[in-house]
Coordinates of C-alpha atoms and ligand atoms in Angstrom, one line a residue:
X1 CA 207.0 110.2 -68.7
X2 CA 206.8 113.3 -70.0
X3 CA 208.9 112.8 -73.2
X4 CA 209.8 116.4 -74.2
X5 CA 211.2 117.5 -70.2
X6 CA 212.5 113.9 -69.6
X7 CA 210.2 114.6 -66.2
X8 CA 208.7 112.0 -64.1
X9 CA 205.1 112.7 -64.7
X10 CA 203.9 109.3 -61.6
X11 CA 206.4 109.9 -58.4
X12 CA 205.6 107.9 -55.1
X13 CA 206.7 109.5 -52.4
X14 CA 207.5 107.7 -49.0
X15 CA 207.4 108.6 -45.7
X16 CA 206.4 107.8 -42.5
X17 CA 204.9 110.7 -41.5
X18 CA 203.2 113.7 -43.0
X19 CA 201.4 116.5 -41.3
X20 CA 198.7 117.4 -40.6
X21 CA 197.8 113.4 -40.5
X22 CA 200.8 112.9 -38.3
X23 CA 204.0 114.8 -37.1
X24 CA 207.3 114.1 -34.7
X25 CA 209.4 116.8 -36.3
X26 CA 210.6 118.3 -39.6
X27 CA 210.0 115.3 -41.8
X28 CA 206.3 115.6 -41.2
X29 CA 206.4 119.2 -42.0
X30 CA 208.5 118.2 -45.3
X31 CA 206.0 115.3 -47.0
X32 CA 202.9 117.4 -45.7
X33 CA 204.3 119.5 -48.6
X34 CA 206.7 119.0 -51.2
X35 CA 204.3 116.2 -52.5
X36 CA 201.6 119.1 -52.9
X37 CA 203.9 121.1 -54.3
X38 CA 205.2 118.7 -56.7
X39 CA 201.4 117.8 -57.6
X40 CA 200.9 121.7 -58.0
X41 CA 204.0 121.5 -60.7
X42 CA 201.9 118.8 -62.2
X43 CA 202.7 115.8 -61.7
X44 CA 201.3 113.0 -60.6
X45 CA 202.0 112.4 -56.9
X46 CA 200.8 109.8 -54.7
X47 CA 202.2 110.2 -50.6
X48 CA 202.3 106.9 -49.2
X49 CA 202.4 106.4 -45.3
X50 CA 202.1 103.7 -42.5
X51 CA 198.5 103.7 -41.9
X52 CA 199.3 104.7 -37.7
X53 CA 196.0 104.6 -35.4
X54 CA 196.3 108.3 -35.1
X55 CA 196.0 108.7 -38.9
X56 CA 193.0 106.0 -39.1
X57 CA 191.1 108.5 -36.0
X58 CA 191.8 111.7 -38.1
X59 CA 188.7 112.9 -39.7
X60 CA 188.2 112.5 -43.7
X61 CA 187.5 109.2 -45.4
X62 CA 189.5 106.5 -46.6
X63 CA 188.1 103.9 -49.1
X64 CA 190.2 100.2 -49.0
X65 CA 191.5 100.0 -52.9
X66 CA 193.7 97.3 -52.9
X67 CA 194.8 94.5 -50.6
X68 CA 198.0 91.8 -50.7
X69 CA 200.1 89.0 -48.7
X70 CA 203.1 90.4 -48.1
X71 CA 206.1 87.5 -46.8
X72 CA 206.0 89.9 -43.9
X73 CA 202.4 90.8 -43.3
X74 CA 198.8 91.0 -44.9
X75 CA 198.5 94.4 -45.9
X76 CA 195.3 96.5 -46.9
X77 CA 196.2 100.1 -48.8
X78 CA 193.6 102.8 -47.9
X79 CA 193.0 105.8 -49.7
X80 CA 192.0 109.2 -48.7
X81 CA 193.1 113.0 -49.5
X82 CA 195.7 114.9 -47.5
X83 CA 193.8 116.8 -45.5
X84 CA 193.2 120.5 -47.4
X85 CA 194.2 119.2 -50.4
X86 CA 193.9 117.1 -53.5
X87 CA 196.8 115.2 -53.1
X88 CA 196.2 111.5 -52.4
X89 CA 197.8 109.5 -49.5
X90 CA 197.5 105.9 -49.4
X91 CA 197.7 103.9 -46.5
X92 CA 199.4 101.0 -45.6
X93 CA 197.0 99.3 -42.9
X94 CA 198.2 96.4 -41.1
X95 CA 196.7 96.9 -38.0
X96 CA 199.4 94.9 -36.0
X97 CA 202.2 97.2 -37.0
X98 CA 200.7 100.1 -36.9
X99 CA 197.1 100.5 -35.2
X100 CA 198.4 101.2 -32.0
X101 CA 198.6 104.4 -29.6
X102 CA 201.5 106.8 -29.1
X103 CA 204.1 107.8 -31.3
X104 CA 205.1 106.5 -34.5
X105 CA 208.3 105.2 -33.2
X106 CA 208.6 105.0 -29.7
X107 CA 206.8 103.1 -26.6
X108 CA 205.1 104.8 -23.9
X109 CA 209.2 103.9 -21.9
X110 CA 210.4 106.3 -24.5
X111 CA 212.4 103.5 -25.9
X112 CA 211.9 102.4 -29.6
X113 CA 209.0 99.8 -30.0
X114 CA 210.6 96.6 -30.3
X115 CA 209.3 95.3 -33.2
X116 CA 210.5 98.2 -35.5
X117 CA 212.2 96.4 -37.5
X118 CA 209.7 94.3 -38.2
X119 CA 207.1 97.2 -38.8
X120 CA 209.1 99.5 -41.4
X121 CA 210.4 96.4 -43.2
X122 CA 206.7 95.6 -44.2
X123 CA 206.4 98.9 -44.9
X124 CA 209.4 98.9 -47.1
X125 CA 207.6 95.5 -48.7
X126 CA 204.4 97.4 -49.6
X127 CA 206.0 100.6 -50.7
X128 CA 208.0 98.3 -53.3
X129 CA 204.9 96.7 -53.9
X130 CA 203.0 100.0 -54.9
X131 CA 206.0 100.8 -56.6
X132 CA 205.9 97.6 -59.2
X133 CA 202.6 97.9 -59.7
X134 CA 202.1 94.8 -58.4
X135 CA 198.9 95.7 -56.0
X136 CA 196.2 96.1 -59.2
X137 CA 196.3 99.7 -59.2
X138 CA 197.4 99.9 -62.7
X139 CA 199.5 103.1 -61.7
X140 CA 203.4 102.6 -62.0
X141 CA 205.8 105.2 -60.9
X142 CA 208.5 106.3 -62.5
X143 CA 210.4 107.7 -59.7
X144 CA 209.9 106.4 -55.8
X145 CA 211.2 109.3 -53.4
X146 CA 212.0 107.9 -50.3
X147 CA 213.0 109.4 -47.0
X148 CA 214.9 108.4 -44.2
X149 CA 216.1 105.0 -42.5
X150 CA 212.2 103.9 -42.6
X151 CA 211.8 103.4 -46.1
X152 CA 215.8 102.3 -46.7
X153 CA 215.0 99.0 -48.1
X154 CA 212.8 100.5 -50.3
X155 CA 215.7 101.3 -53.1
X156 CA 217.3 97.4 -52.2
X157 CA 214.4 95.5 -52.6
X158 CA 213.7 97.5 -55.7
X159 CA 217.1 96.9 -57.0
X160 CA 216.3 93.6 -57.5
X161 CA 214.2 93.9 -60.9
X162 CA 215.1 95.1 -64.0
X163 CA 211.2 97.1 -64.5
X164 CA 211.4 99.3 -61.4
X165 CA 211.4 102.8 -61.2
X166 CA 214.4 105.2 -60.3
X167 CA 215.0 105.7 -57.0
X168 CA 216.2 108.8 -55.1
X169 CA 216.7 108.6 -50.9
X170 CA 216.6 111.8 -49.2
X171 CA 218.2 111.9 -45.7
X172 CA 216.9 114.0 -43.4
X173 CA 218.6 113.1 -40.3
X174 CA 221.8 110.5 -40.4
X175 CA 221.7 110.4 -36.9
X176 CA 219.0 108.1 -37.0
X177 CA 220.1 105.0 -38.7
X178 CA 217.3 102.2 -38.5
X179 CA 220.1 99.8 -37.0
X180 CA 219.1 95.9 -35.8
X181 CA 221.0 93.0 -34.8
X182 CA 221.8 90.8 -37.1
X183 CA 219.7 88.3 -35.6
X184 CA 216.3 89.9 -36.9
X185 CA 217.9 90.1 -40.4
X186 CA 216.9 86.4 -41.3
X187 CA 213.2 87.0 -39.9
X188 CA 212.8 90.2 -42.5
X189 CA 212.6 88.2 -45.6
X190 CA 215.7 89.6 -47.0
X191 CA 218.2 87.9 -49.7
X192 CA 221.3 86.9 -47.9
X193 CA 223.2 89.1 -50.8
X194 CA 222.1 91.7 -48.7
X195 CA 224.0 90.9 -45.9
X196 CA 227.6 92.4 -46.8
X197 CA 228.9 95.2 -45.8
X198 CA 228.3 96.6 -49.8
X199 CA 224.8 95.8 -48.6
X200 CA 222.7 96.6 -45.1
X201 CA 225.5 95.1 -43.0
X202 CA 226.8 98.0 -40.7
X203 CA 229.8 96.2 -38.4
X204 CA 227.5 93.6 -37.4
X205 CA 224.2 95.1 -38.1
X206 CA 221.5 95.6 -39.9
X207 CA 221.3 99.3 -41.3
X208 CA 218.2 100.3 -42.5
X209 CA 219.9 103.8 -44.0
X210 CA 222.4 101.9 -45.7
X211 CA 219.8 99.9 -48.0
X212 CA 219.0 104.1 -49.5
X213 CA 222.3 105.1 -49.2
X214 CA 223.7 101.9 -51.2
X215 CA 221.2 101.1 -53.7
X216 CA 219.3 104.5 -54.6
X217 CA 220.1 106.3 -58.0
X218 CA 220.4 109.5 -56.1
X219 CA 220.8 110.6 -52.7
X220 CA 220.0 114.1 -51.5
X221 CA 219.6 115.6 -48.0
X222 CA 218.0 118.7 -46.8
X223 CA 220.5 121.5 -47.4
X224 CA 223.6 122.1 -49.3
X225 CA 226.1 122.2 -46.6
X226 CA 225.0 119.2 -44.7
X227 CA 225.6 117.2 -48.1
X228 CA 229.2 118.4 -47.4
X229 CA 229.4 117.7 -43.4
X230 CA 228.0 113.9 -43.7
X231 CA 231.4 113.0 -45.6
X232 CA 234.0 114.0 -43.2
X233 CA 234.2 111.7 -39.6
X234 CA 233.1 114.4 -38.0
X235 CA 229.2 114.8 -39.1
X236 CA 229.2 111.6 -40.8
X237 CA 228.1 108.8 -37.9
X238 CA 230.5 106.2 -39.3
X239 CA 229.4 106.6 -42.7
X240 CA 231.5 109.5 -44.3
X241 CA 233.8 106.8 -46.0
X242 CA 230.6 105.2 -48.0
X243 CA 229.1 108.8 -48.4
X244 CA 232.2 110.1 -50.1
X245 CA 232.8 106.8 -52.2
X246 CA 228.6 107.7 -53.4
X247 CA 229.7 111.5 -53.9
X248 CA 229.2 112.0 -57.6
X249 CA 225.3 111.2 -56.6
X250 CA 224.4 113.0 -53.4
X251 CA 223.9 116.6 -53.4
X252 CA 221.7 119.2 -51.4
X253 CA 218.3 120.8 -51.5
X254 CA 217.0 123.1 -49.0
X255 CA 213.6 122.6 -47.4
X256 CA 210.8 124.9 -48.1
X257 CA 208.4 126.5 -45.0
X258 CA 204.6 125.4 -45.6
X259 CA 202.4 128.4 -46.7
X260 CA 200.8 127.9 -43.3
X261 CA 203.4 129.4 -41.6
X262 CA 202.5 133.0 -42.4
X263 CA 202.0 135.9 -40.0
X264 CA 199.8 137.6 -42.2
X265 CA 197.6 135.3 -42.4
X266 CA 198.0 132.6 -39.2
X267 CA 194.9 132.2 -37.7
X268 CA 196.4 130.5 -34.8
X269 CA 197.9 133.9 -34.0
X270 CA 196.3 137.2 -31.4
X271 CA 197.2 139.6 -33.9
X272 CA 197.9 139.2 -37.9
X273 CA 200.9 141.3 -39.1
X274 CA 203.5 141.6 -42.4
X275 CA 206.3 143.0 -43.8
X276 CA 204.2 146.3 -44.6
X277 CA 202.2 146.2 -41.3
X278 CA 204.6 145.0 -38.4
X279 CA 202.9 146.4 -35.8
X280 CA 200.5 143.8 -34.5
X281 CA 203.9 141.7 -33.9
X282 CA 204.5 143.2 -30.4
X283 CA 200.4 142.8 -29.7
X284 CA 201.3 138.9 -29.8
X285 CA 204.6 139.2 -27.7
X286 CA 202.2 140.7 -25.0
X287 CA 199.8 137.9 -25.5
X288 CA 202.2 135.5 -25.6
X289 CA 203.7 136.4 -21.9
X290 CA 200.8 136.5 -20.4
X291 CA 199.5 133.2 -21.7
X292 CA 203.2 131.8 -20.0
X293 CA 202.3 133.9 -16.6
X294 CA 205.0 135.9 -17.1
X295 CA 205.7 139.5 -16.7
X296 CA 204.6 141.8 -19.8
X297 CA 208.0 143.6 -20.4
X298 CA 208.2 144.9 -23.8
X299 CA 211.8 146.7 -22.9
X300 CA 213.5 143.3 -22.7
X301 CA 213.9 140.7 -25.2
X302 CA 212.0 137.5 -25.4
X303 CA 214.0 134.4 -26.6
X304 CA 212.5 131.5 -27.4
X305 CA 213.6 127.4 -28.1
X306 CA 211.4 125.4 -29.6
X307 CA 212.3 121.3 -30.1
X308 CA 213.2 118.3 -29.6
X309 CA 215.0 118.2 -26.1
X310 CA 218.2 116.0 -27.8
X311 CA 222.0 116.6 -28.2
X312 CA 221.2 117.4 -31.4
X313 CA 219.4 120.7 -30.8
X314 CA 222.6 121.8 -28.3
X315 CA 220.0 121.9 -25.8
X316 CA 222.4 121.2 -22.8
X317 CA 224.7 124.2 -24.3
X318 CA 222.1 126.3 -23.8
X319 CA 221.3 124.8 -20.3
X320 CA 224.7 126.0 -19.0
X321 CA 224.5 129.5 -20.9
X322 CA 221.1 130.2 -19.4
X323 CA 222.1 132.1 -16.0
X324 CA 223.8 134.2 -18.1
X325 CA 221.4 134.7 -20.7
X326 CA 218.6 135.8 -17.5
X327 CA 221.0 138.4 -16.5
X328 CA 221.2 140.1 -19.7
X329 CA 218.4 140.7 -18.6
X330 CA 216.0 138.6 -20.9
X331 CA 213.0 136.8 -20.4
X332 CA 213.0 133.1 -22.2
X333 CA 210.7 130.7 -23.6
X334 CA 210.9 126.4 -24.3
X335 CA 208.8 124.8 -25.8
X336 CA 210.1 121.1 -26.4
X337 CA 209.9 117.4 -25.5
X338 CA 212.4 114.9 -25.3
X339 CA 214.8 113.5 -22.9
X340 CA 213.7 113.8 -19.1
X341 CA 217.1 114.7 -18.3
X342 CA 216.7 118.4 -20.1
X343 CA 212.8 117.9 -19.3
X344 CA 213.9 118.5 -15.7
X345 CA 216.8 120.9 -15.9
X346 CA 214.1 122.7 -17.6
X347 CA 211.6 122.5 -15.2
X348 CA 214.0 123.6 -12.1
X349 CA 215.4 126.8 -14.1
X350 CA 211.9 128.3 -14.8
X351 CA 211.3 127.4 -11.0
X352 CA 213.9 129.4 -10.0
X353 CA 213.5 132.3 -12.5
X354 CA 209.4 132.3 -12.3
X355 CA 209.5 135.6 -13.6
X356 CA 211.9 135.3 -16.9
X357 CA 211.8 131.8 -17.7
X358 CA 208.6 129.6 -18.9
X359 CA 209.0 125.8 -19.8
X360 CA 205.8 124.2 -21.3
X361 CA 206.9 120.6 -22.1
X362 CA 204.9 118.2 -25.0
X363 CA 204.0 118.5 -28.5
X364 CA 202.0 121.6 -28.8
X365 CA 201.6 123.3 -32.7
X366 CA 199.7 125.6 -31.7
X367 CA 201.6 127.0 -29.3
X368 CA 204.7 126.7 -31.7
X369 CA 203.2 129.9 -33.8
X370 CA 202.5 132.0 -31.3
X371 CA 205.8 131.5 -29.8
X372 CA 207.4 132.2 -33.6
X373 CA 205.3 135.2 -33.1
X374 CA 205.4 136.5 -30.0
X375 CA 209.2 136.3 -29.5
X376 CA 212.0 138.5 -30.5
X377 CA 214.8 136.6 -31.2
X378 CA 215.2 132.2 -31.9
X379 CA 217.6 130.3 -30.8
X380 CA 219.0 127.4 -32.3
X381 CA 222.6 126.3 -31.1
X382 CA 222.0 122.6 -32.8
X383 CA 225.1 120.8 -32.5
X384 CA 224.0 119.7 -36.1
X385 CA 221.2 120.5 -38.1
X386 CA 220.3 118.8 -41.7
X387 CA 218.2 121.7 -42.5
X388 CA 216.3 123.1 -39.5
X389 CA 212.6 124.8 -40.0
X390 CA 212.5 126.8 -37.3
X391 CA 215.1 129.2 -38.5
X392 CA 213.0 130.0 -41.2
X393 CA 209.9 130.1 -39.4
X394 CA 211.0 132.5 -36.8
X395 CA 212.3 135.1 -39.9
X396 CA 208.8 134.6 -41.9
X397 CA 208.1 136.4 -38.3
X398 CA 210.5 138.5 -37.9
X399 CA 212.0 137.1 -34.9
X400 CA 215.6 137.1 -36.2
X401 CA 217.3 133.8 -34.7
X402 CA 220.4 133.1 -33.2
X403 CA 222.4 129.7 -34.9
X404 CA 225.6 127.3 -34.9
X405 CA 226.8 127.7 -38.0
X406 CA 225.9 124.0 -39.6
X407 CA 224.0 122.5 -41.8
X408 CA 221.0 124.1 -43.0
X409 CA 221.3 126.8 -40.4
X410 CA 224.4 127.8 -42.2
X411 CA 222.6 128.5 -45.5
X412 CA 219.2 129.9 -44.3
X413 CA 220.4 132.5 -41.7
X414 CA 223.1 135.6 -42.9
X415 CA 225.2 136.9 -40.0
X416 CA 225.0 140.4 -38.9
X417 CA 228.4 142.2 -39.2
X418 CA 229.3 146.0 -40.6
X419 CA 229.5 144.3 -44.4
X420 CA 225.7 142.6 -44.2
X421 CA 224.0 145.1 -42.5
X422 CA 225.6 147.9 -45.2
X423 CA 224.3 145.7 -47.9
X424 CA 220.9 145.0 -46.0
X425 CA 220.8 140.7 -46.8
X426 CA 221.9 140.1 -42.5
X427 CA 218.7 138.1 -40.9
X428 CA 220.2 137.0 -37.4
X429 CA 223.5 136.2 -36.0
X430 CA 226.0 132.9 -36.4
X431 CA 228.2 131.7 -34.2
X432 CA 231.0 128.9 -34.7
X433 CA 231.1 126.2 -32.4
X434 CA 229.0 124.4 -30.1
X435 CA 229.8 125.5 -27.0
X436 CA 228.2 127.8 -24.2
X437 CA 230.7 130.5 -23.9
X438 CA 230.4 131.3 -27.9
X439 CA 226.7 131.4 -27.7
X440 CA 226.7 133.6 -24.7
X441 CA 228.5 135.9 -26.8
X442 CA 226.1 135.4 -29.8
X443 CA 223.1 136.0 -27.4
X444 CA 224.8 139.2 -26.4
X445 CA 225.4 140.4 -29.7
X446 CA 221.9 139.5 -30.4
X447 CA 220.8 141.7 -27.3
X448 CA 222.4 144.7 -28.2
X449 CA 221.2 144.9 -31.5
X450 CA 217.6 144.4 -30.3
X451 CA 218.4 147.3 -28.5
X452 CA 218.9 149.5 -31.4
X453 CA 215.9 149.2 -32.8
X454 CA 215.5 151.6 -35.6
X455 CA 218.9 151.5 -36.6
X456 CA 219.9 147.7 -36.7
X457 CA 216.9 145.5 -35.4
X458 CA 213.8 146.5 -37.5
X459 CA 216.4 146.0 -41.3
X460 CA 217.2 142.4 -39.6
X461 CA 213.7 141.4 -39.1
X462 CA 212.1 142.9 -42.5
X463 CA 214.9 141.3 -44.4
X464 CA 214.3 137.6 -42.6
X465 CA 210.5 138.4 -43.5
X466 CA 211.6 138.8 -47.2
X467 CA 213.0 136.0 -47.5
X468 CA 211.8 133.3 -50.3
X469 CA 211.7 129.8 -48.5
X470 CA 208.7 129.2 -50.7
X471 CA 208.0 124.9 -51.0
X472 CA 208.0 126.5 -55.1
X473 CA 211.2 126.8 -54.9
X474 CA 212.7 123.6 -53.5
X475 CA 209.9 121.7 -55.3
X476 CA 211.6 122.8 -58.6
X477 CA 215.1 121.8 -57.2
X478 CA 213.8 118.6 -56.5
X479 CA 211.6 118.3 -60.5
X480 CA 215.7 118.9 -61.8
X481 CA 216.8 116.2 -59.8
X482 CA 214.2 113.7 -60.4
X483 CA 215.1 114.8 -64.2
X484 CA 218.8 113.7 -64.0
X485 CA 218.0 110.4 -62.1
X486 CA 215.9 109.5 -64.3
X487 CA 218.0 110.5 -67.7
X488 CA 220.9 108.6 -65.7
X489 CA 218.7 105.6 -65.0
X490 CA 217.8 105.5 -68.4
X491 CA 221.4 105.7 -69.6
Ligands
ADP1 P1 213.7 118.2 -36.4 O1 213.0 117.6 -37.6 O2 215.1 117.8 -36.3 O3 213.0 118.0 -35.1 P2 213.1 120.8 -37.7 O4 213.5 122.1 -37.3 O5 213.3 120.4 -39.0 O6 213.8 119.8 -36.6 O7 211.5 120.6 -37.5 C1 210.9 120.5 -36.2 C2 209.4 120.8 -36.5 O8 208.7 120.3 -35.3 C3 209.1 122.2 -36.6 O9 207.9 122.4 -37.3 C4 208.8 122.6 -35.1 O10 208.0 123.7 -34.9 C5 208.2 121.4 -34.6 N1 208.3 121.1 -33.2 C6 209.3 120.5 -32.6 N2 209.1 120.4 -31.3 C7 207.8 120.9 -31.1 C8 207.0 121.0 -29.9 N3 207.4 120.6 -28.8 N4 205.8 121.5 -30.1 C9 205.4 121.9 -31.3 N5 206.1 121.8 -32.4 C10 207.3 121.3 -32.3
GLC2 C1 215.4 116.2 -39.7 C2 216.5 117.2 -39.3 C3 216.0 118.6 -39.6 C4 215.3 118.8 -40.9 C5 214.1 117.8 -40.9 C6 213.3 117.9 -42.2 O1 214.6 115.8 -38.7 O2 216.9 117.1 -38.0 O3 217.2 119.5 -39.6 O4 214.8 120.1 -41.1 O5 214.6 116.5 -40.8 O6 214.1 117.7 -43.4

């Protein structure tokens, strides 16, 4: 430690995924960064990551450095760099969890792969592992960041002996809960201590979430005001009552946007453009339509969803605001993947509207930047939203977006009314509640300040491209956490 900042100099920092190696959403984008920009803060950071088929086939070189027997599992750990950086990412191969194809969590039925339990709990058993220094690698943390329900038993198993490091538990989506039934919990290898409802035990279950929400020193999630919203019933998925009795140690930190997400400079993009030269922004809305086979019509406004295709996003509250939103007129853009219901309601809406509506459904990153770029105004009417990326993408681009006010989308984006725009800090427009009528409005509002350019639409988007969502910035939010977990650990 470094004695003089009370800092954790070692920090092991679990996930299970990072981008670029591999990414289902925002908690990709998240640990294929703040680890680097912790490690360019100085400290000594090591990512640590189910070693998934996909990651094994991405190019770069990993070198086996340790192996163990695990009650769950022989496991090898495999080193190699994240890719375009120094920062390294060891792997935990065991080739029967992980080395198989499709996503990191799901089956090719779309349903969760049925040994999941099975899979992060060894994963949870290595990462405690690494994190005792029990694997020969002489390197001991003194703080293990963890993330989400697939790396919640990290902080319970850990609890267990006196030498372990502090623990913080970020939550990035409490939605997602890592819950079994009970009858798995005796094949895990857990103590039966564990299984109380002070423990994993969530009304009968097993609750992977509960083992970080229980047993971690601190737990954070991704913005401010979600840290509020998870302890009342109604954001809180059954666990406001053990949120609020943990309130002294949760708070909120923002999520940062990855350097790589920079019109200036994306080279994914037709045309390059800034803050000073704006311009080549509308050179990538005409490349952007034509790519989608629809009209070029610079007059009206391009929206755009990109997503998950889930509640969540609000999705099916923009489904039934969409015939209005075509009649503004406006010409609209998805790109998302999801559930097959949306997948098809999708589908039929840009059949009937082949001239304002383009639907490209899958995983596509590529095509996520241009769409940031190309568009003129985002729309994100999640019915909740922890933090939310996109928000911030779209005003690095100046495409000012259009959001429920929750979660992180409350702190990122500044409504437009008389007061903001006077004092120049409005970046899009927020509406209160999550229904279709209310963002029709929102939408409109959005519309007819497009429509003034000069006067009200070109201050929204050069303020959004101002903004400072720098990884810097949160990175340092996160070093002063660390700090006071670690100063309370020590006591
Ligand atoms: P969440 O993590 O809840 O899905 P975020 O807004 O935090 O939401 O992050 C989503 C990330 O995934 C963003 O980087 C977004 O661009 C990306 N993304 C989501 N769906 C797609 C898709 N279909 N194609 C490309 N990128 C996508
Ligand atoms: C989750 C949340 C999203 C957040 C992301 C990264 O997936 O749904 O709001 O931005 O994690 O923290």
């Amino acid at each position: 430690m470094d004695t003089n900042e009370n800092l954790p100099r070692k920090i092991l920092f679990a996930s299970s995924e990072a981008y670029p190696l591999i990414k289902t959403g925002g908690l990709g984008d998240v640990s294929g960064s703040l680890p680097v920009a912790l490690k360019s803060l100085h400290r000594d950071v090591r990512l640590v990551l189910p070693a998934y088929r996909e990651i094994l086939n991405h190019k770069g070189k990993s070198v086996t450095i340790a192996q163990f027997t695990l009650p769950l599992g022989h496991v090898k750990i495999k080193e190699r760099l994240l890719p375009g950086t120094r920062l390294k990412v060891w792997l935990v191969d065991c080739p029967s969890c992980f080395d198989r194809s499709g996503s990191p969590y799901l089956g090719e039925n779309g349903l969760p792969w049925p040994d999941n339990a099975e899979r992060y709990a060894l994963f949870c058993q290595a990462v405690s592992h690494l994190a005792l220094d029990k694997a020969g690698l002489e390197w001991q943390p003194d703080l293990v960041h963890c993330n989400d329900w697939q790396t919640g038993l990290v902080p319970a198993q850990l609890s267990l002996s006196e030498s372990r490091p502090a623990t913080l538990f970020t939550i990035h989506n409490l939605a997602y809960q890592g819950l079994f039934p009970e009858t798995l919990f005796s094949t895990l290898n857990l103590p039966w201590s564990f299984w109380s409802p002070h423990a994993l035990e969530y009304y009968g279950q097993l609750s992977f979430l509960k083992g970080g929400i229980v047993f971690a020193d601190r737990i954070n999630t991704v913005s401010p005001t979600y840290a509020e919203e998870i302890q009342t019933p109604q954001f809180g998925c059954g666990l406001d009552g053990l949120l609020r009795h943990r309130k002294d140690k949760l708070s909120g930190i923002l999520n940062g946007i990855d350097k790589n997400w920079n019109p200036a400079q994306d080279p994914l993009l037709t045309k390059n453009y800034s803050l000073r030269e704006p311009g080549g922004k509308k050179d990538n809305k005409k490349a952007l339509l034509r790519e989608l086979h629809l009209p070029v019509k610079m007059n009206i406004p391009l929206m755009a969803f990109v997503g998950r295709l889930v509640e969540q996003k609000g999705i099916d509250i923009l489904l039934t605001a969409l015939p209005e939103i075509v009649d503004l007129p406006a010409q609209v853009v998805f790109l998302g993947s999801g559930e097959k219901r949306y997948e098809q309601a999708l589908r039929q809406f840009a059949k009937r509207h082949p001239e304002q509506i383009a639907v490209q459904i899958g995983f596509d990153e590529a095509l996520a930047h241009r769409i940031e770029a190309g568009a003129d105004i985002f729309l994100m009417p999640s019915r909740f939203e922890p933090c939310g990326l996109n928000q911030m993408y779209s005003q690095r681009y100046g495409t000012p977006p259009v959001v429920h006010r929750v979660g992180g989308l409350a702190d990122t984006v500044t409504d437009t009314t008389p007061a903001t725009l006077r004092d120049g800090t409005a970046t899009g427009v927020v509406f209160d509640g999550a229904e279709s009528t209310v963002l029709i409005e929102a939408v409109k509002r959005a519309t007819l300040l497009y429509g003034q350019q000069k006067q009200y639409w070109q201050p929204l988007q050069r303020q959004g491209m101002r903004q400072d969502f720098s990884w810097r910035r949160s990175a340092k939010n996160y070093l002063e956490l660390y700090r006071q977990t670690l100063l309370e650990r020590a006591g």
